[in-house]
Amino acid sequence: MAGVSSFRSTLSRAALGALAGLLAAFTALAVAELVAGLLRPSAGPVTVVGGAAIDRTPAAVKDFAIRTFGENDKTVLQLGILAVLALIAMGLGMLSLRHRRAGSAGALLFGIVGAGAALSRPDSTGVGDALPSIAGAVAGALTLHLLASKAAPESSGTGAGGAGWSRRGFLTAAVATAGAATTAGALGRFFASRQGQGATASRNSLVLPKPASPAPPMPSGVQLKVPGISPFTTPNQDFYRVDTALVVPRVDAGTWRLRIHGKGVARPRTYTLDQLLARPLIERDITLTCVSNEVGGPYIGNARWLGVPLAGLLEEAGVRPPSRGGRADQLVARSVDGMTLGSPVEDVMDGRDAVLAVGMNGEPLPFDHGYPVRMLVPGLYGYVSACKWITDIELTTFDAYDPYWVKRKWARKAPIKTQARIDTPKPFARPAAGPSTVAGVAWAQHRGITRVEVRIDDGPWQDADLAVQDTVDTWRQWSYPWQATPGGHTITVRATDGTGQVQTEERTRTIPDGASGRHSVFVTVP
Ligand SMILES: Nc1nc2c(c(=O)[nH]1)N[C@H]1C(S)=C(S)[C@@H](COP(=O)(O)O)O[C@H]1N2
Ligand SMILES: [Mo]
């Protein structure tokens, strides 16, 4: 009996320790968020540790995460960080009942990790960024010390029964801690949201100028009337989002600047948003695609963008493309959160509509998509062209500098590969026998789509009907009337681009320069 009761008391002591550890970690995070909310929300410990983790994740794992969790990948990462933290905190809590100092030392160690992560972020604004983690760690260590002393007062000696501890004393301290931490966390959130208010106000008051060069009227035949096909223009709220930002940058357009400088820039310049908006703007339909898009995948969207032609700005700055004797062959765009993306200067200046976009489908860029200004270069995957929250353009060479993704083994240059996707029927659908419609989208930005063919099982390739082409920079819809016969069928599609090149059958992974291969779906006709 004595054995059982001492086992029970060991167990309940362990539970107390774990609870103390959890509360201490919660307090640490809440205090850190409060300090971050006052200073800089994106310097919060979960954000900086998450950011550091993202930057160090091997490309294959990142690709897996995007594939598996889609746009929830960052939520999953943050929950993972919190889960690991909770486990370690419970361990430290138990340890602190016996070795009070060890528990607190562990808490402080976490503060150092968080502070280190904060200072290593590319958007770190200085040593102040270490403060949230340090303050949180100190609060966590003190909390752990307090709760541990309530749970196992040192004066009580080492008796297994823990005679001296007061259940009420511990519970009171625990409840008070939880209450104080919750308040601190809520205040932190409040201050953080206030920091974004200048940005929100600047976006709400932004009136987009009329384009000097409007997009040509969209031909009515670009949109097929087939249920289940992707809309030709992707609504902003449905537009895919891919970036490394755990906290979406909220930039106040009033203080925002764009600097253009570097090799061969005879007249470096810094622009305000108003200066950019005062220039003649163009409006263009451009389909954007992510290099991480699997064959048949969702990371593609088409929008009507409004913005400043980039080539003109570069010419004013004295930049010449390599084919006209320019010394810089790479344009590196840098965002407010420190992301870097590199595009060939030649492509940006070859006459295509490379643009610094301020508008997306008739409204200012959403924060998620780069407010106030982002770059787009038709024909290039997003990671080598589409810098969101852009603030700096540096002319350099491919030899001299590798931007973010290139350092992580992705290709230096990455034109978008010709692809076609079957939107309907869906994989494993059960369409009725008889007349049926296979339909979807095909894209080969800046080359255009001239032909789409469909094959049922091992049958011959048959021409699909093409919707009207908007421009060579947009995707193109297609449909194929199919007489569905009972049984299982594999439907495959392939596209031909404006250069006459037929989409390759060869399957490649997304890394290093985009997936190739043909999309197919398997359906069963009952
Ligand atoms: N600042 C910043 N810009 C960025 C990225 C990023 O991580 N940070 N990701 C790029 C990638 S990989 C793609 S595919 C596009 C996606 O743009 P969207 O989120 O508006 O669809 O943004 C590009 N621009
Ligand atoms: Mo991407």
Short mmCIF file of N, CA, C and O and ligand atoms in Angstrom, two decimals, residues 239-245 288-291 335 337 339 341 368-369 374 382-383 386-389 405, ligand 1:
data_model
loop_
_atom_site.label_atom_id
_atom_site.label_comp_id
_atom_site.label_asym_id
_atom_site.label_seq_id
_atom_site.Cartn_x
_atom_site.Cartn_y
_atom_site.Cartn_z
N PHE A 239 -7.09 33.73 -54.70
CA PHE A 239 -5.77 33.65 -55.33
C PHE A 239 -4.81 32.94 -54.40
O PHE A 239 -4.72 33.27 -53.22
N TYR A 240 -4.07 31.95 -54.92
CA TYR A 240 -3.16 31.19 -54.06
C TYR A 240 -2.15 32.13 -53.41
O TYR A 240 -1.84 33.20 -53.94
N ARG A 241 -1.64 31.71 -52.27
CA ARG A 241 -0.63 32.51 -51.59
C ARG A 241 0.54 31.61 -51.24
O ARG A 241 0.36 30.58 -50.59
N VAL A 242 1.73 31.98 -51.68
CA VAL A 242 2.94 31.25 -51.30
C VAL A 242 4.01 32.26 -50.91
O VAL A 242 4.39 33.13 -51.71
N ASP A 243 4.45 32.19 -49.67
CA ASP A 243 5.57 33.02 -49.23
C ASP A 243 6.09 32.47 -47.91
O ASP A 243 5.52 31.54 -47.35
N THR A 244 7.18 33.05 -47.43
CA THR A 244 7.80 32.56 -46.19
C THR A 244 7.38 33.39 -44.99
O THR A 244 7.91 33.20 -43.90
N ALA A 245 6.45 34.33 -45.16
CA ALA A 245 6.13 35.26 -44.08
C ALA A 245 5.17 34.64 -43.07
O ALA A 245 4.05 34.28 -43.42
N LEU A 288 -0.03 34.08 -62.87
CA LEU A 288 1.15 33.82 -62.03
C LEU A 288 1.14 32.35 -61.60
O LEU A 288 0.08 31.80 -61.30
N THR A 289 2.31 31.75 -61.61
CA THR A 289 2.41 30.33 -61.24
C THR A 289 3.58 30.13 -60.29
O THR A 289 4.61 30.79 -60.42
N CYS A 290 3.40 29.21 -59.34
CA CYS A 290 4.47 28.90 -58.39
C CYS A 290 5.25 27.69 -58.88
O CYS A 290 4.68 26.71 -59.36
N VAL A 291 6.56 27.76 -58.69
CA VAL A 291 7.43 26.66 -59.11
C VAL A 291 7.13 25.39 -58.30
O VAL A 291 7.43 24.29 -58.74
N SER A 335 12.38 42.41 -50.42
CA SER A 335 11.13 42.82 -49.78
C SER A 335 11.39 43.37 -48.39
O SER A 335 12.49 43.21 -47.85
N ASP A 337 10.49 42.18 -45.72
CA ASP A 337 10.82 41.11 -44.77
C ASP A 337 12.11 40.39 -45.12
O ASP A 337 12.39 39.32 -44.59
N MET A 339 13.18 39.01 -47.92
CA MET A 339 13.20 38.02 -49.01
C MET A 339 13.92 38.61 -50.22
O MET A 339 13.80 39.80 -50.48
N LEU A 341 14.65 37.92 -54.47
CA LEU A 341 14.29 37.18 -55.67
C LEU A 341 15.08 37.76 -56.83
O LEU A 341 15.18 38.99 -56.95
N ASP A 368 -1.83 40.27 -48.28
CA ASP A 368 -1.29 38.94 -48.57
C ASP A 368 -0.53 38.89 -49.89
O ASP A 368 0.31 38.03 -50.10
N HIS A 369 -0.90 39.77 -50.81
CA HIS A 369 -0.31 39.69 -52.14
C HIS A 369 0.66 40.82 -52.43
O HIS A 369 0.98 41.09 -53.58
N ARG A 374 4.25 45.15 -55.61
CA ARG A 374 4.93 43.89 -55.89
C ARG A 374 5.39 43.88 -57.34
O ARG A 374 4.89 44.66 -58.16
N GLY A 382 7.01 32.58 -59.90
CA GLY A 382 6.95 33.62 -58.87
C GLY A 382 8.25 33.81 -58.11
O GLY A 382 8.62 34.94 -57.79
N TYR A 383 8.97 32.71 -57.83
CA TYR A 383 10.15 32.83 -56.96
C TYR A 383 11.32 33.52 -57.65
O TYR A 383 12.31 33.87 -56.99
N ALA A 386 8.35 37.60 -58.70
CA ALA A 386 7.11 38.22 -58.24
C ALA A 386 7.21 38.79 -56.83
O ALA A 386 6.28 38.66 -56.02
N CYS A 387 8.33 39.45 -56.52
CA CYS A 387 8.59 39.94 -55.15
C CYS A 387 7.42 40.76 -54.59
O CYS A 387 7.04 41.79 -55.15
N LYS A 388 6.87 40.30 -53.47
CA LYS A 388 5.80 41.04 -52.77
C LYS A 388 6.44 41.97 -51.75
O LYS A 388 7.56 41.73 -51.31
N TRP A 389 5.73 43.02 -51.37
CA TRP A 389 6.22 43.98 -50.38
C TRP A 389 7.63 44.46 -50.76
O TRP A 389 8.51 44.64 -49.92
N TRP A 405 16.04 31.62 -52.73
CA TRP A 405 15.70 30.25 -53.15
C TRP A 405 16.87 29.58 -53.86
O TRP A 405 17.01 28.36 -53.82
N1 LIG B 1 8.42 38.94 -50.18
C1 LIG B 1 8.13 37.77 -50.78
N2 LIG B 1 7.73 37.75 -52.06
C2 LIG B 1 7.43 36.59 -52.67
C3 LIG B 1 7.56 35.36 -51.99
C4 LIG B 1 8.00 35.39 -50.63
O1 LIG B 1 8.15 34.36 -49.97
N3 LIG B 1 8.27 36.62 -50.06
N4 LIG B 1 7.25 34.18 -52.62
C5 LIG B 1 7.28 34.19 -54.09
C6 LIG B 1 6.67 33.01 -54.66
S1 LIG B 1 7.51 31.55 -54.45
C7 LIG B 1 5.52 33.07 -55.38
S2 LIG B 1 4.96 31.72 -56.23
C8 LIG B 1 4.72 34.29 -55.46
C9 LIG B 1 3.31 34.04 -54.98
O2 LIG B 1 2.55 35.21 -55.02
P1 LIG B 1 1.11 35.22 -54.36
O3 LIG B 1 1.25 34.77 -52.95
O4 LIG B 1 0.58 36.60 -54.51
O5 LIG B 1 0.29 34.22 -55.16
O6 LIG B 1 5.26 35.32 -54.66
C10 LIG B 1 6.66 35.43 -54.70
N5 LIG B 1 7.03 36.61 -53.97
#
